[in-house]
PDB file of C-alpha atoms in Angstrom:
ATOM      1  CA  UNK A   1      23.089  -0.757   7.511  1.00 93.00           C
ATOM      2  CA  UNK A   2      20.686  -1.684  10.327  1.00 97.00           C
ATOM      3  CA  UNK A   3      17.169  -3.027  10.496  1.00 97.00           C
ATOM      4  CA  UNK A   4      15.252  -2.772  13.614  1.00 97.00           C
ATOM      5  CA  UNK A   5      12.540  -5.072  14.324  1.00 97.00           C
ATOM      6  CA  UNK A   6       9.784  -4.793  17.009  1.00 95.00           C
ATOM      7  CA  UNK A   7       8.355  -7.998  18.217  1.00 93.00           C
ATOM      8  CA  UNK A   8       4.865  -6.917  19.994  1.00 89.00           C
ATOM      9  CA  UNK A   9       3.747  -9.049  22.790  1.00 84.00           C
ATOM     10  CA  UNK A  10       6.082 -12.284  21.946  1.00 78.00           C
ATOM     11  CA  UNK A  11       5.136 -13.901  25.087  1.00 74.00           C
ATOM     12  CA  UNK A  12       1.269 -13.674  24.570  1.00 70.00           C
ATOM     13  CA  UNK A  13       0.836 -13.621  20.863  1.00 71.00           C
ATOM     14  CA  UNK A  14       2.878 -16.904  19.693  1.00 73.00           C
ATOM     15  CA  UNK A  15       0.594 -19.553  18.351  1.00 67.00           C
ATOM     16  CA  UNK A  16       1.703 -22.241  15.905  1.00 68.00           C
ATOM     17  CA  UNK A  17       5.561 -20.999  15.907  1.00 73.00           C
ATOM     18  CA  UNK A  18       4.864 -17.333  14.946  1.00 85.00           C
ATOM     19  CA  UNK A  19       8.125 -16.331  16.514  1.00 88.00           C
ATOM     20  CA  UNK A  20       9.546 -18.321  13.500  1.00 92.00           C
ATOM     21  CA  UNK A  21       8.459 -15.187  11.100  1.00 95.00           C
ATOM     22  CA  UNK A  22      10.869 -12.818  13.188  1.00 96.00           C
ATOM     23  CA  UNK A  23      14.005 -15.445  12.950  1.00 96.00           C
ATOM     24  CA  UNK A  24      13.249 -15.715   9.364  1.00 96.00           C
ATOM     25  CA  UNK A  25      13.588 -12.022   8.757  1.00 98.00           C
ATOM     26  CA  UNK A  26      16.685 -11.767  11.053  1.00 97.00           C
ATOM     27  CA  UNK A  27      18.655 -14.626   9.398  1.00 97.00           C
ATOM     28  CA  UNK A  28      17.684 -13.533   5.560  1.00 97.00           C
ATOM     29  CA  UNK A  29      19.145 -10.190   6.869  1.00 97.00           C
ATOM     30  CA  UNK A  30      22.427 -11.540   8.432  1.00 97.00           C
ATOM     31  CA  UNK A  31      22.823 -13.773   5.326  1.00 96.00           C
ATOM     32  CA  UNK A  32      23.151 -10.701   3.246  1.00 96.00           C
ATOM     33  CA  UNK A  33      25.355  -9.201   5.976  1.00 96.00           C
ATOM     34  CA  UNK A  34      22.833  -6.750   7.002  1.00 96.00           C
ATOM     35  CA  UNK A  35      22.946  -5.699  10.742  1.00 97.00           C
ATOM     36  CA  UNK A  36      19.444  -6.381  12.325  1.00 98.00           C
ATOM     37  CA  UNK A  37      18.018  -5.709  16.002  1.00 97.00           C
ATOM     38  CA  UNK A  38      15.337  -7.421  17.261  1.00 96.00           C
ATOM     39  CA  UNK A  39      13.426  -5.849  20.248  1.00 94.00           C
ATOM     40  CA  UNK A  40      10.306  -8.010  21.974  1.00 89.00           C
ATOM     41  CA  UNK A  41       7.776  -5.482  23.427  1.00 83.00           C
ATOM     42  CA  UNK A  42       5.731  -7.028  26.138  1.00 78.00           C
ATOM     43  CA  UNK A  43       2.926  -5.472  28.178  1.00 71.00           C
ATOM     44  CA  UNK A  44       3.836  -2.145  29.938  1.00 65.00           C
ATOM     45  CA  UNK A  45       6.208  -1.319  27.294  1.00 71.00           C
ATOM     46  CA  UNK A  46       5.274   1.410  24.866  1.00 71.00           C
ATOM     47  CA  UNK A  47       5.877   0.975  21.266  1.00 83.00           C
ATOM     48  CA  UNK A  48       8.583   3.611  20.378  1.00 84.00           C
ATOM     49  CA  UNK A  49       9.036   4.907  16.826  1.00 85.00           C
ATOM     50  CA  UNK A  50      12.289   4.310  14.903  1.00 91.00           C
ATOM     51  CA  UNK A  51      11.425   0.450  14.060  1.00 95.00           C
ATOM     52  CA  UNK A  52      11.711  -0.451  10.212  1.00 97.00           C
ATOM     53  CA  UNK A  53       9.677  -3.784  10.903  1.00 98.00           C
ATOM     54  CA  UNK A  54       6.596  -4.502  13.515  1.00 96.00           C
ATOM     55  CA  UNK A  55       5.474  -7.983  14.003  1.00 96.00           C
ATOM     56  CA  UNK A  56       2.491  -9.001  15.995  1.00 91.00           C
ATOM     57  CA  UNK A  57       1.687 -12.636  16.218  1.00 86.00           C
ATOM     58  CA  UNK A  58      -1.563 -14.869  16.778  1.00 78.00           C
ATOM     59  CA  UNK A  59      -3.112 -15.691  20.245  1.00 67.00           C
ATOM     60  CA  UNK A  60      -6.351 -16.701  21.813  1.00 66.00           C
ATOM     61  CA  UNK A  61      -9.433 -14.697  23.306  1.00 62.00           C
ATOM     62  CA  UNK A  62      -7.708 -14.703  26.617  1.00 64.00           C
ATOM     63  CA  UNK A  63      -4.238 -13.469  25.225  1.00 61.00           C
ATOM     64  CA  UNK A  64      -6.138 -10.768  22.990  1.00 64.00           C
ATOM     65  CA  UNK A  65      -8.228  -9.314  26.119  1.00 64.00           C
ATOM     66  CA  UNK A  66      -5.020  -8.976  28.126  1.00 67.00           C
ATOM     67  CA  UNK A  67      -2.977  -7.147  25.201  1.00 72.00           C
ATOM     68  CA  UNK A  68      -5.992  -5.152  24.153  1.00 70.00           C
ATOM     69  CA  UNK A  69      -5.874  -3.693  27.704  1.00 72.00           C
ATOM     70  CA  UNK A  70      -2.306  -2.616  27.275  1.00 71.00           C
ATOM     71  CA  UNK A  71      -3.023  -1.433  23.636  1.00 73.00           C
ATOM     72  CA  UNK A  72      -5.411   1.170  25.036  1.00 68.00           C
ATOM     73  CA  UNK A  73      -2.412   2.887  26.916  1.00 64.00           C
ATOM     74  CA  UNK A  74      -1.769   5.005  23.623  1.00 63.00           C
ATOM     75  CA  UNK A  75       0.270   2.013  21.921  1.00 72.00           C
ATOM     76  CA  UNK A  76      -2.583   1.736  19.395  1.00 80.00           C
ATOM     77  CA  UNK A  77      -2.215   5.307  18.674  1.00 86.00           C
ATOM     78  CA  UNK A  78       1.722   4.962  18.063  1.00 87.00           C
ATOM     79  CA  UNK A  79       0.846   1.845  15.879  1.00 90.00           C
ATOM     80  CA  UNK A  80      -1.686   3.554  13.858  1.00 92.00           C
ATOM     81  CA  UNK A  81       0.799   6.284  13.319  1.00 93.00           C
ATOM     82  CA  UNK A  82       3.431   3.654  12.301  1.00 94.00           C
ATOM     83  CA  UNK A  83       0.888   2.479   9.875  1.00 96.00           C
ATOM     84  CA  UNK A  84       0.187   5.533   8.305  1.00 96.00           C
ATOM     85  CA  UNK A  85       4.025   6.487   8.011  1.00 95.00           C
ATOM     86  CA  UNK A  86       4.587   3.329   6.094  1.00 96.00           C
ATOM     87  CA  UNK A  87       6.224   1.330   8.423  1.00 97.00           C
ATOM     88  CA  UNK A  88       6.325  -2.387   7.602  1.00 98.00           C
ATOM     89  CA  UNK A  89       4.187  -4.263   9.780  1.00 97.00           C
ATOM     90  CA  UNK A  90       2.878  -7.911   9.737  1.00 97.00           C
ATOM     91  CA  UNK A  91       0.165  -9.165  11.868  1.00 96.00           C
ATOM     92  CA  UNK A  92      -1.064 -12.818  12.175  1.00 95.00           C
ATOM     93  CA  UNK A  93      -4.189 -14.175  13.030  1.00 92.00           C
ATOM     94  CA  UNK A  94      -5.296 -12.688  16.449  1.00 88.00           C
ATOM     95  CA  UNK A  95      -2.913  -9.816  15.895  1.00 90.00           C
ATOM     96  CA  UNK A  96      -4.896  -9.221  12.724  1.00 94.00           C
ATOM     97  CA  UNK A  97      -7.964  -9.122  14.260  1.00 92.00           C
ATOM     98  CA  UNK A  98      -6.943  -6.619  16.868  1.00 90.00           C
ATOM     99  CA  UNK A  99      -6.216  -4.029  14.112  1.00 94.00           C
ATOM    100  CA  UNK A 100     -10.019  -4.140  13.609  1.00 95.00           C
ATOM    101  CA  UNK A 101     -13.042  -2.541  15.175  1.00 95.00           C
ATOM    102  CA  UNK A 102     -14.578  -5.470  17.309  1.00 93.00           C
ATOM    103  CA  UNK A 103     -14.834  -9.283  17.925  1.00 92.00           C
ATOM    104  CA  UNK A 104     -18.354 -10.758  18.663  1.00 93.00           C
ATOM    105  CA  UNK A 105     -18.488 -14.379  20.406  1.00 86.00           C
ATOM    106  CA  UNK A 106     -20.761 -16.934  19.901  1.00 86.00           C
ATOM    107  CA  UNK A 107     -22.574 -15.903  22.904  1.00 86.00           C
ATOM    108  CA  UNK A 108     -23.079 -12.503  21.499  1.00 87.00           C
ATOM    109  CA  UNK A 109     -20.374 -10.733  23.719  1.00 87.00           C
ATOM    110  CA  UNK A 110     -18.687  -7.908  21.973  1.00 90.00           C
ATOM    111  CA  UNK A 111     -14.993  -7.190  22.281  1.00 87.00           C
ATOM    112  CA  UNK A 112     -14.196  -3.691  21.019  1.00 89.00           C
ATOM    113  CA  UNK A 113     -10.666  -3.725  19.542  1.00 90.00           C
ATOM    114  CA  UNK A 114      -8.464  -0.917  18.540  1.00 90.00           C
ATOM    115  CA  UNK A 115     -10.542   0.065  15.366  1.00 93.00           C
ATOM    116  CA  UNK A 116      -7.299   1.165  13.291  1.00 94.00           C
ATOM    117  CA  UNK A 117      -9.197  -0.676  10.295  1.00 96.00           C
ATOM    118  CA  UNK A 118     -12.623  -0.903   9.135  1.00 97.00           C
ATOM    119  CA  UNK A 119     -13.174  -4.535   9.683  1.00 98.00           C
ATOM    120  CA  UNK A 120     -14.829  -6.700  12.078  1.00 97.00           C
ATOM    121  CA  UNK A 121     -14.758 -10.320  13.247  1.00 97.00           C
ATOM    122  CA  UNK A 122     -17.616 -12.862  14.403  1.00 97.00           C
ATOM    123  CA  UNK A 123     -16.844 -16.194  16.084  1.00 93.00           C
ATOM    124  CA  UNK A 124     -18.399 -18.901  13.614  1.00 91.00           C
ATOM    125  CA  UNK A 125     -19.568 -22.425  15.054  1.00 90.00           C
ATOM    126  CA  UNK A 126     -17.011 -24.280  13.360  1.00 92.00           C
ATOM    127  CA  UNK A 127     -13.344 -23.619  13.312  1.00 93.00           C
ATOM    128  CA  UNK A 128     -11.617 -22.997   9.777  1.00 95.00           C
ATOM    129  CA  UNK A 129      -8.475 -25.175  10.193  1.00 95.00           C
ATOM    130  CA  UNK A 130      -5.937 -26.838   7.684  1.00 92.00           C
ATOM    131  CA  UNK A 131      -3.353 -26.442   5.365  1.00 92.00           C
ATOM    132  CA  UNK A 132      -4.523 -23.626   2.793  1.00 93.00           C
ATOM    133  CA  UNK A 133      -3.127 -21.308   0.059  1.00 94.00           C
ATOM    134  CA  UNK A 134      -3.849 -18.088  -1.359  1.00 97.00           C
ATOM    135  CA  UNK A 135      -2.637 -15.790  -4.272  1.00 97.00           C
ATOM    136  CA  UNK A 136      -1.374 -12.131  -3.745  1.00 97.00           C
ATOM    137  CA  UNK A 137      -1.716  -9.145  -5.591  1.00 93.00           C
ATOM    138  CA  UNK A 138       1.860  -9.779  -7.065  1.00 92.00           C
ATOM    139  CA  UNK A 139       0.530 -13.340  -8.106  1.00 94.00           C
ATOM    140  CA  UNK A 140       2.741 -14.640  -5.560  1.00 96.00           C
ATOM    141  CA  UNK A 141       1.235 -17.891  -4.099  1.00 95.00           C
ATOM    142  CA  UNK A 142       1.576 -18.064  -0.278  1.00 95.00           C
ATOM    143  CA  UNK A 143       1.162 -21.533   1.622  1.00 94.00           C
ATOM    144  CA  UNK A 144       0.495 -21.995   5.385  1.00 92.00           C
ATOM    145  CA  UNK A 145      -1.668 -23.306   7.893  1.00 92.00           C
ATOM    146  CA  UNK A 146      -4.878 -21.654   9.300  1.00 94.00           C
ATOM    147  CA  UNK A 147      -6.985 -22.330  12.637  1.00 93.00           C
ATOM    148  CA  UNK A 148      -9.660 -19.767  13.372  1.00 94.00           C
ATOM    149  CA  UNK A 149     -13.336 -19.802  14.446  1.00 93.00           C
ATOM    150  CA  UNK A 150     -13.427 -15.789  13.916  1.00 94.00           C
ATOM    151  CA  UNK A 151     -14.681 -14.845  10.496  1.00 97.00           C
ATOM    152  CA  UNK A 152     -13.616 -11.591   9.483  1.00 98.00           C
ATOM    153  CA  UNK A 153     -15.497  -8.990   7.028  1.00 98.00           C
ATOM    154  CA  UNK A 154     -13.579  -6.427   5.477  1.00 98.00           C
ATOM    155  CA  UNK A 155     -15.295  -3.037   5.279  1.00 96.00           C
ATOM    156  CA  UNK A 156     -15.602  -0.761   2.062  1.00 92.00           C
ATOM    157  CA  UNK A 157     -12.559   0.182   0.360  1.00 92.00           C
ATOM    158  CA  UNK A 158     -10.004  -2.223   2.253  1.00 97.00           C
ATOM    159  CA  UNK A 159      -8.291  -4.696   0.118  1.00 98.00           C
ATOM    160  CA  UNK A 160      -7.572  -7.964   0.962  1.00 98.00           C
ATOM    161  CA  UNK A 161      -4.017  -9.598   0.998  1.00 98.00           C
ATOM    162  CA  UNK A 162      -5.005 -12.035  -1.453  1.00 98.00           C
ATOM    163  CA  UNK A 163      -7.632 -14.558  -2.840  1.00 98.00           C
ATOM    164  CA  UNK A 164      -7.894 -17.844  -1.677  1.00 97.00           C
ATOM    165  CA  UNK A 165      -6.798 -20.780  -3.711  1.00 95.00           C
ATOM    166  CA  UNK A 166      -7.331 -23.706  -1.209  1.00 94.00           C
ATOM    167  CA  UNK A 167      -8.789 -23.250   2.383  1.00 95.00           C
ATOM    168  CA  UNK A 168     -11.125 -20.729   3.882  1.00 97.00           C
ATOM    169  CA  UNK A 169      -9.286 -17.274   4.543  1.00 97.00           C
ATOM    170  CA  UNK A 170     -10.921 -14.547   6.377  1.00 98.00           C
ATOM    171  CA  UNK A 171     -14.414 -16.099   6.504  1.00 97.00           C
ATOM    172  CA  UNK A 172     -14.738 -19.117   4.363  1.00 96.00           C
ATOM    173  CA  UNK A 173     -17.521 -17.175   2.102  1.00 96.00           C
ATOM    174  CA  UNK A 174     -15.852 -14.288  -0.072  1.00 96.00           C
ATOM    175  CA  UNK A 175     -12.417 -15.969  -0.883  1.00 97.00           C
ATOM    176  CA  UNK A 176     -10.563 -12.979   0.512  1.00 98.00           C
ATOM    177  CA  UNK A 177      -7.570 -13.749   2.638  1.00 98.00           C
ATOM    178  CA  UNK A 178      -6.208 -11.146   4.911  1.00 98.00           C
ATOM    179  CA  UNK A 179      -5.735  -7.416   4.598  1.00 98.00           C
ATOM    180  CA  UNK A 180      -3.088  -5.232   2.610  1.00 98.00           C
ATOM    181  CA  UNK A 181      -2.910  -1.278   3.478  1.00 98.00           C
ATOM    182  CA  UNK A 182       0.195   0.774   2.713  1.00 96.00           C
ATOM    183  CA  UNK A 183       2.832  -1.457   4.067  1.00 98.00           C
ATOM    184  CA  UNK A 184       0.626  -3.276   6.575  1.00 98.00           C
ATOM    185  CA  UNK A 185       0.389  -7.195   5.920  1.00 98.00           C
ATOM    186  CA  UNK A 186      -2.365  -8.660   7.774  1.00 98.00           C
ATOM    187  CA  UNK A 187      -2.959 -12.480   7.231  1.00 98.00           C
ATOM    188  CA  UNK A 188      -4.711 -16.004   9.335  1.00 96.00           C
ATOM    189  CA  UNK A 189      -1.293 -17.613   7.889  1.00 95.00           C
ATOM    190  CA  UNK A 190       0.211 -19.446  10.644  1.00 89.00           C
ATOM    191  CA  UNK A 191       2.999 -22.261  10.104  1.00 82.00           C
ATOM    192  CA  UNK A 192       5.053 -19.877  10.213  1.00 90.00           C
ATOM    193  CA  UNK A 193       4.431 -18.035   7.317  1.00 94.00           C
ATOM    194  CA  UNK A 194       7.788 -16.403   6.205  1.00 96.00           C
ATOM    195  CA  UNK A 195      10.007 -19.499   6.231  1.00 93.00           C
ATOM    196  CA  UNK A 196       7.576 -21.401   4.126  1.00 92.00           C
ATOM    197  CA  UNK A 197       7.396 -18.100   1.802  1.00 95.00           C
ATOM    198  CA  UNK A 198      10.829 -16.708   1.461  1.00 95.00           C
ATOM    199  CA  UNK A 199       9.796 -14.529  -1.725  1.00 95.00           C
ATOM    200  CA  UNK A 200       7.189 -12.931   0.562  1.00 97.00           C
ATOM    201  CA  UNK A 201       9.947 -12.437   3.494  1.00 97.00           C
ATOM    202  CA  UNK A 202      12.084 -10.718   1.088  1.00 97.00           C
ATOM    203  CA  UNK A 203       9.364  -8.387  -0.386  1.00 97.00           C
ATOM    204  CA  UNK A 204       8.702  -7.279   3.420  1.00 98.00           C
ATOM    205  CA  UNK A 205      12.611  -6.966   3.792  1.00 98.00           C
ATOM    206  CA  UNK A 206      12.854  -5.028   0.289  1.00 97.00           C
ATOM    207  CA  UNK A 207      10.379  -2.492   1.291  1.00 97.00           C
ATOM    208  CA  UNK A 208      11.838  -1.810   4.932  1.00 97.00           C
ATOM    209  CA  UNK A 209      15.347  -1.438   3.152  1.00 97.00           C
ATOM    210  CA  UNK A 210      13.867   0.702   0.455  1.00 96.00           C
ATOM    211  CA  UNK A 211      12.131   3.365   2.927  1.00 96.00           C
ATOM    212  CA  UNK A 212      15.447   3.346   5.076  1.00 96.00           C
ATOM    213  CA  UNK A 213      18.382   3.348   2.682  1.00 95.00           C
ATOM    214  CA  UNK A 214      16.516   3.688  -0.806  1.00 93.00           C
ATOM    215  CA  UNK A 215      17.953   0.132  -1.620  1.00 87.00           C
ATOM    216  CA  UNK A 216      16.213  -0.480  -5.137  1.00 83.00           C
ATOM    217  CA  UNK A 217      17.352  -4.200  -5.435  1.00 88.00           C
ATOM    218  CA  UNK A 218      17.567  -6.808  -2.445  1.00 91.00           C
ATOM    219  CA  UNK A 219      20.698  -8.901  -2.980  1.00 90.00           C
ATOM    220  CA  UNK A 220      19.600 -12.320  -3.826  1.00 91.00           C
ATOM    221  CA  UNK A 221      19.988 -15.551  -2.194  1.00 94.00           C
ATOM    222  CA  UNK A 222      20.592 -19.060  -3.306  1.00 90.00           C
ATOM    223  CA  UNK A 223      17.547 -20.481  -1.512  1.00 89.00           C
ATOM    224  CA  UNK A 224      18.260 -23.943  -2.712  1.00 90.00           C
ATOM    225  CA  UNK A 225      17.130 -25.556   0.435  1.00 89.00           C
ATOM    226  CA  UNK A 226      14.302 -23.261   0.838  1.00 87.00           C
ATOM    227  CA  UNK A 227      12.927 -23.844  -2.455  1.00 88.00           C
ATOM    228  CA  UNK A 228      13.163 -27.714  -1.908  1.00 90.00           C
ATOM    229  CA  UNK A 229      11.582 -27.633   1.591  1.00 84.00           C
ATOM    230  CA  UNK A 230       8.735 -25.563  -0.128  1.00 86.00           C
ATOM    231  CA  UNK A 231       8.303 -27.894  -2.806  1.00 87.00           C
ATOM    232  CA  UNK A 232       7.653 -30.711  -0.642  1.00 84.00           C
ATOM    233  CA  UNK A 233       5.215 -28.956   1.609  1.00 80.00           C
ATOM    234  CA  UNK A 234       3.411 -27.506  -1.335  1.00 80.00           C
ATOM    235  CA  UNK A 235       2.562 -31.173  -2.281  1.00 77.00           C
ATOM    236  CA  UNK A 236       0.255 -31.390   0.701  1.00 72.00           C
ATOM    237  CA  UNK A 237      -1.340 -28.097  -0.226  1.00 67.00           C
ATOM    238  CA  UNK A 238      -2.317 -27.967  -3.731  1.00 64.00           C
TER     239      UNK A 238
END
């Protein structure tokens, strides 16, 4: 068995340790004796089919602009096809915003994004920053760190990844956090997300393994160290 992971724009979109999410997925597969192949796809390299997991990290406005030019070269079409086919996709902060319709700056400048999903982001006057927590539809409590000025508003029919317990989430107003569609998971959660939330990491791996190999149950890990570390961090959040 082998799981193939594509890391899109690892050089441009890598704020707050987002690469740690890919490393976490890799290590949790290896600990289960499952082979893994990670391929970094930078600007100018077209996204291919055949990946089981696609990761897109966060980046600032400048990096988003550079990546957007590259996405326009048919990569967005391939990415959209992967989303619809059920490939596991995790997009963080700037990577999340890029999947929407547009971003409007404080000066009123509008940057059109991929438009894969019906949501938009508007720059706020104040940054939404700090440790935060939210709860998914599976009643899974996620902890992490958010730092964004953009306020994201989901279109009708789109479901958030979770509801905010503490912090701001998508816009600091409606308590929504991120987006979930099919097997695509979007969030503002930096930190990185997955090492702090191993159950969530395993959920993504389970989906990928079930799709590729029809594995119904993911072998458990002891996770004593991970659970202890999470408890210490969680004390600071809630």
